[in-house]
């Protein structure tokens, strides 16, 4: 270590030799333990990547690039995972389309419309959505919500049969379990986190910017589009990405309501599958290459979510730094 | 428009008619609607869980054993193995993850400062909160279960990995709030850094840290995916959390959700209500702790 | 705080009118009364921030509010365009009339008020948009959509704010990238773009260097013939340089409740306030013994 030129308050006075810190043993042990705990995060992340990839190795070597094809047939030893990647993408997109406007709307409502006193209880209520465990969303989803949605799907389906694009997206359903149902439940589940992060970002808009808009005779909505949204767009993008990451990784609720059918189809009311759900449903009975394939899908999921979370946190942090400097 | 010369008539200062005011009103309504939209599924879920679960829940349901086969009606057996499993496994995960998480936060705030390693650890810790819980399950399966078999301990490892970054983040935020003057006062009396941290900083932040930990526990108690491949499922209580397969409330709900038998479904609802109640109680206790803590720190 | 007697002038800037060279401001004002405040008291919840202010602001004059900190001059200013509405618990008692219409009547829309009575703030606050969009914001929200008309308004406003030559080639660059003085002139341009009747200025130069300050003071003289200006300033020399009329506020301290309330001490032509103050408190302040 470098010689001490600045006085570190934690070093007891009277140290004769700079290199001989003479910190009591307990102090040094504590510091090492603290550092170790912090490093544990990095260690675990690396271990996850390494061990799961090892287990999935036989799949990667057996299929090579064919893992990205749509031939999933365990009985015939074929494990192309495209259908699941598709399913994860579709359900996440549905969830985002529904959750983002609602979450940003709530965040704006909390910062601009609601008097401060009411904002805390409202935040508590929104956070309640996050307290409901995933498996309870799934139980309610498959036993109550999906059958109810099925009626709605049937109405919509019969109303749009024949119409070119819309008809193939929203045709008649088989049962309530489908891409759409999974997407809707995901929307419920990611709303709290997108709302919370959007709110943090929107709250950092300086009052003086808002006053500037009001002083020009703006209505509240005009002030929001003029001063608040331009200021917060970076942070909101970060919040949306975080919501995307959460939607991609949410497993149990999706496993219960998505319908467990590995197909690629634009038909949103059809049963489907996604990466997290197939692992949850099939891992228990899988072995050999099948198991390796599921493990490999887990690796892909890990990689995707890490990338998205790094992007999201990076954007939020950069936005915060820019605004602090401005 | 521009009033270059004095207006001879009084200016009309009433509300602008037309599109601007309407648009403002519409947007306000939309914003409030988005909140209401959120209340509907929340209410729907809670109402259903309470309505369907209340009729199933009873003392014998919670303490009865073993878990009967899926075809059995709801009043046979009980959920005790799952209840005790949830308690054991979550407790073990908490005991492992919370101290490590607090120590990690201590490193970040007290020792790491602005150096690159602390920055990396803080950033990756936040990233880790976004890792899907099923990946944690696959991880522990690969690194532990394949060598040592299924057990409550394995499940606790998986839940612990889930809780660790959450505890680090919330503890870090609490430690940051402790004013520096407290630390300096302790240093001025000749304390070492460890002593300052342990005797002054941590006690000052303890309320917020406990509250954050409770929320992490609530999250862990409700998780199913990490337990799927680490504890398997059993129907009799396993009091040894370190060896042998186990079960939990979320696992049971998952197993029952897809069953056509009414008995199984009822058991699912009962277990769901129990689980939701546990999570809610933990959350409410966490809020109470936060409120008490806020009062102390004034 | 020492200010240079003359700021550094370039050849393109006209010298500001020194106190004794100015056209003498007539005793009876030639312009119509724009604001007529009678017995105005302003409260923040239970706290009385300002008590019993009565004055009349005249058209096409520059009126300065001066006084020590905490005397309520900014509070009174913000009352003139209903900006105090944005503070929870703020309450105004008494009458404030704007050209004969009561500002605080029940059916008055603050938005309509602020469209006519603009405000420039202490710290420049351009929107995170392009320079063009900053200036065009006001006209746009008032319904102007035609690009040609907007171009015209943007150029005219930037010229009035003496900023056009500096930014005409980079109208699409962000408003956040300007220097302090430029940003403040951008905010002034933005305010002028909606062609208000009155421009309120809350210490507009306190965050700027002397050269930027000088340019803004010149600006005020140039636009005075088209607008009515009220400026809050803690800089007495600035008040003497720019204003026709000056209102001096001070602080009433209540020993019992240990509260400070703002009060209007004296209001008159600037020359009179500074050369022949009638109230001893005014005299103490303008001669530097207090504040």
XYZ file of C-alpha atoms in Angstrom, chain C residues 77-280:
204
model
C -43.929 40.287 -6.576
C -45.184 36.729 -6.861
C -48.580 37.849 -5.701
C -48.876 39.982 -8.816
C -49.003 36.961 -11.118
C -50.510 34.435 -8.781
C -47.324 32.400 -8.501
C -47.915 32.150 -4.768
C -50.754 29.778 -5.619
C -48.089 27.124 -6.098
C -47.114 27.244 -2.428
C -49.290 25.136 -0.165
C -51.004 27.234 2.471
C -50.391 30.607 0.824
C -53.202 33.097 1.275
C -53.700 36.677 0.143
C -55.905 39.186 1.916
C -56.801 42.581 0.579
C -57.333 43.633 -3.015
C -55.055 43.354 -5.958
C -56.453 44.887 -9.122
C -54.883 44.503 -12.501
C -56.142 47.180 -14.904
C -59.374 47.335 -12.994
C -60.009 43.589 -12.739
C -59.551 41.842 -9.428
C -56.725 39.294 -9.637
C -58.025 37.141 -6.841
C -61.706 37.027 -7.726
C -63.327 33.648 -7.692
C -63.587 32.995 -11.396
C -60.152 34.247 -12.314
C -57.898 31.729 -14.010
C -54.257 31.900 -12.916
C -53.314 30.696 -16.369
C -54.978 33.701 -17.989
C -53.239 35.920 -15.452
C -49.781 34.520 -16.137
C -50.281 34.796 -19.859
C -50.463 38.545 -19.390
C -48.057 38.932 -16.510
C -44.808 37.113 -17.150
C -41.954 36.384 -14.807
C -38.192 36.046 -15.049
C -36.525 34.198 -12.214
C -33.392 34.660 -10.179
C -31.634 31.633 -11.531
C -32.003 31.162 -15.291
C -34.203 28.134 -15.929
C -34.258 27.256 -19.624
C -36.157 24.118 -20.499
C -34.145 21.057 -21.562
C -35.147 21.754 -25.152
C -33.612 23.556 -28.082
C -33.273 27.343 -28.019
C -35.987 27.589 -30.654
C -38.350 25.340 -28.709
C -37.709 27.274 -25.513
C -38.890 30.506 -27.076
C -41.656 28.834 -29.062
C -43.054 27.040 -26.017
C -45.285 29.901 -24.901
C -46.804 30.637 -28.329
C -47.267 26.922 -28.942
C -49.275 26.325 -25.835
C -51.394 29.310 -26.809
C -52.267 27.613 -30.038
C -49.818 28.955 -32.585
C -48.937 26.157 -34.983
C -47.790 27.788 -38.200
C -44.048 27.372 -38.622
C -43.656 30.719 -40.391
C -45.405 32.576 -37.628
C -43.405 30.789 -34.966
C -40.150 31.578 -36.756
C -41.153 35.217 -36.798
C -42.042 35.228 -33.109
C -38.816 33.453 -32.126
C -36.663 35.898 -34.056
C -38.504 38.939 -32.764
C -38.316 37.773 -29.145
C -34.649 36.887 -29.357
C -33.911 40.281 -30.906
C -35.812 42.057 -28.155
C -33.781 40.078 -25.637
C -30.549 41.079 -27.414
C -29.689 37.419 -27.964
C -30.506 36.901 -31.631
C -27.079 37.615 -33.064
C -25.420 35.186 -30.710
C -27.708 32.225 -31.270
C -29.255 32.657 -34.697
C -27.022 29.970 -36.149
C -27.698 27.432 -33.444
C -31.372 27.637 -32.702
C -31.618 23.870 -32.592
C -28.961 23.469 -29.923
C -30.019 22.827 -26.360
C -30.918 25.805 -24.213
C -28.935 24.240 -21.404
C -25.658 24.885 -23.186
C -25.731 28.669 -22.852
C -23.731 30.761 -20.440
C -25.503 32.283 -17.443
C -26.097 35.648 -19.047
C -27.224 34.127 -22.325
C -29.528 31.707 -20.537
C -31.158 34.528 -18.657
C -31.683 36.461 -21.880
C -33.183 33.298 -23.337
C -35.606 33.184 -20.429
C -36.461 36.817 -21.079
C -37.017 36.062 -24.757
C -39.214 33.171 -23.766
C -41.265 35.473 -21.564
C -41.541 38.152 -24.251
C -42.605 35.606 -26.852
C -46.131 35.466 -25.484
C -46.299 39.285 -25.647
C -47.319 39.880 -22.062
C -48.486 43.171 -20.688
C -46.207 43.125 -17.661
C -42.826 41.531 -16.999
C -41.984 40.738 -13.399
C -38.330 40.138 -12.614
C -37.145 38.491 -9.422
C -33.490 39.502 -8.931
C -32.750 38.593 -12.553
C -29.096 39.576 -12.394
C -28.049 38.235 -9.020
C -26.579 35.089 -10.542
C -24.785 36.962 -13.344
C -21.472 38.729 -13.768
C -21.356 42.540 -14.166
C -21.132 42.507 -17.960
C -24.143 40.238 -18.324
C -25.925 42.371 -15.743
C -25.266 45.475 -17.795
C -26.715 43.936 -20.929
C -29.887 43.007 -19.151
C -30.255 46.461 -17.683
C -29.902 47.916 -21.194
C -32.525 45.467 -22.336
C -34.915 46.700 -19.710
C -34.551 50.280 -20.904
C -35.179 49.229 -24.476
C -38.365 47.292 -23.851
C -39.794 49.667 -21.303
C -41.853 51.473 -23.898
C -43.739 48.295 -24.724
C -44.041 46.657 -21.332
C -44.498 47.475 -17.685
C -41.669 46.091 -15.570
C -41.441 45.372 -11.871
C -38.053 44.265 -10.631
C -36.986 42.967 -7.256
C -33.370 43.743 -6.561
C -31.053 43.661 -3.602
C -28.634 45.918 -5.469
C -29.391 49.568 -4.804
C -27.209 50.879 -7.596
C -29.155 48.735 -10.002
C -32.374 50.265 -8.720
C -31.004 53.733 -9.361
C -29.771 52.756 -12.801
C -32.947 51.262 -14.154
C -36.037 52.159 -12.217
C -38.415 55.100 -12.423
C -40.156 54.378 -9.170
C -38.913 52.483 -6.129
C -40.690 50.767 -3.270
C -38.666 50.198 -0.131
C -39.709 47.303 2.087
C -38.468 46.466 5.537
C -38.930 43.926 8.271
C -41.124 44.269 11.331
C -39.874 42.051 14.072
C -42.397 40.830 16.595
C -40.469 40.236 19.811
C -43.120 38.096 21.402
C -43.538 35.508 18.713
C -40.080 36.009 17.210
C -41.509 36.383 13.719
C -40.530 38.738 10.967
C -43.169 40.329 8.760
C -42.535 42.370 5.664
C -43.923 45.876 5.418
C -43.874 48.587 2.759
C -42.084 51.568 4.211
C -41.930 54.066 1.418
C -42.808 54.254 -2.264
C -42.025 57.040 -4.637
C -39.945 58.202 -7.550
C -36.496 56.701 -7.510
C -34.747 60.072 -7.369
C -36.769 61.027 -4.348
C -36.248 57.743 -2.509
C -32.510 57.885 -2.890
C -31.853 61.599 -2.579
C -34.593 62.673 -0.221
C -36.071 59.744 1.634
C -38.979 60.687 3.831
C -38.750 57.790 6.273
C -35.736 57.319 8.527
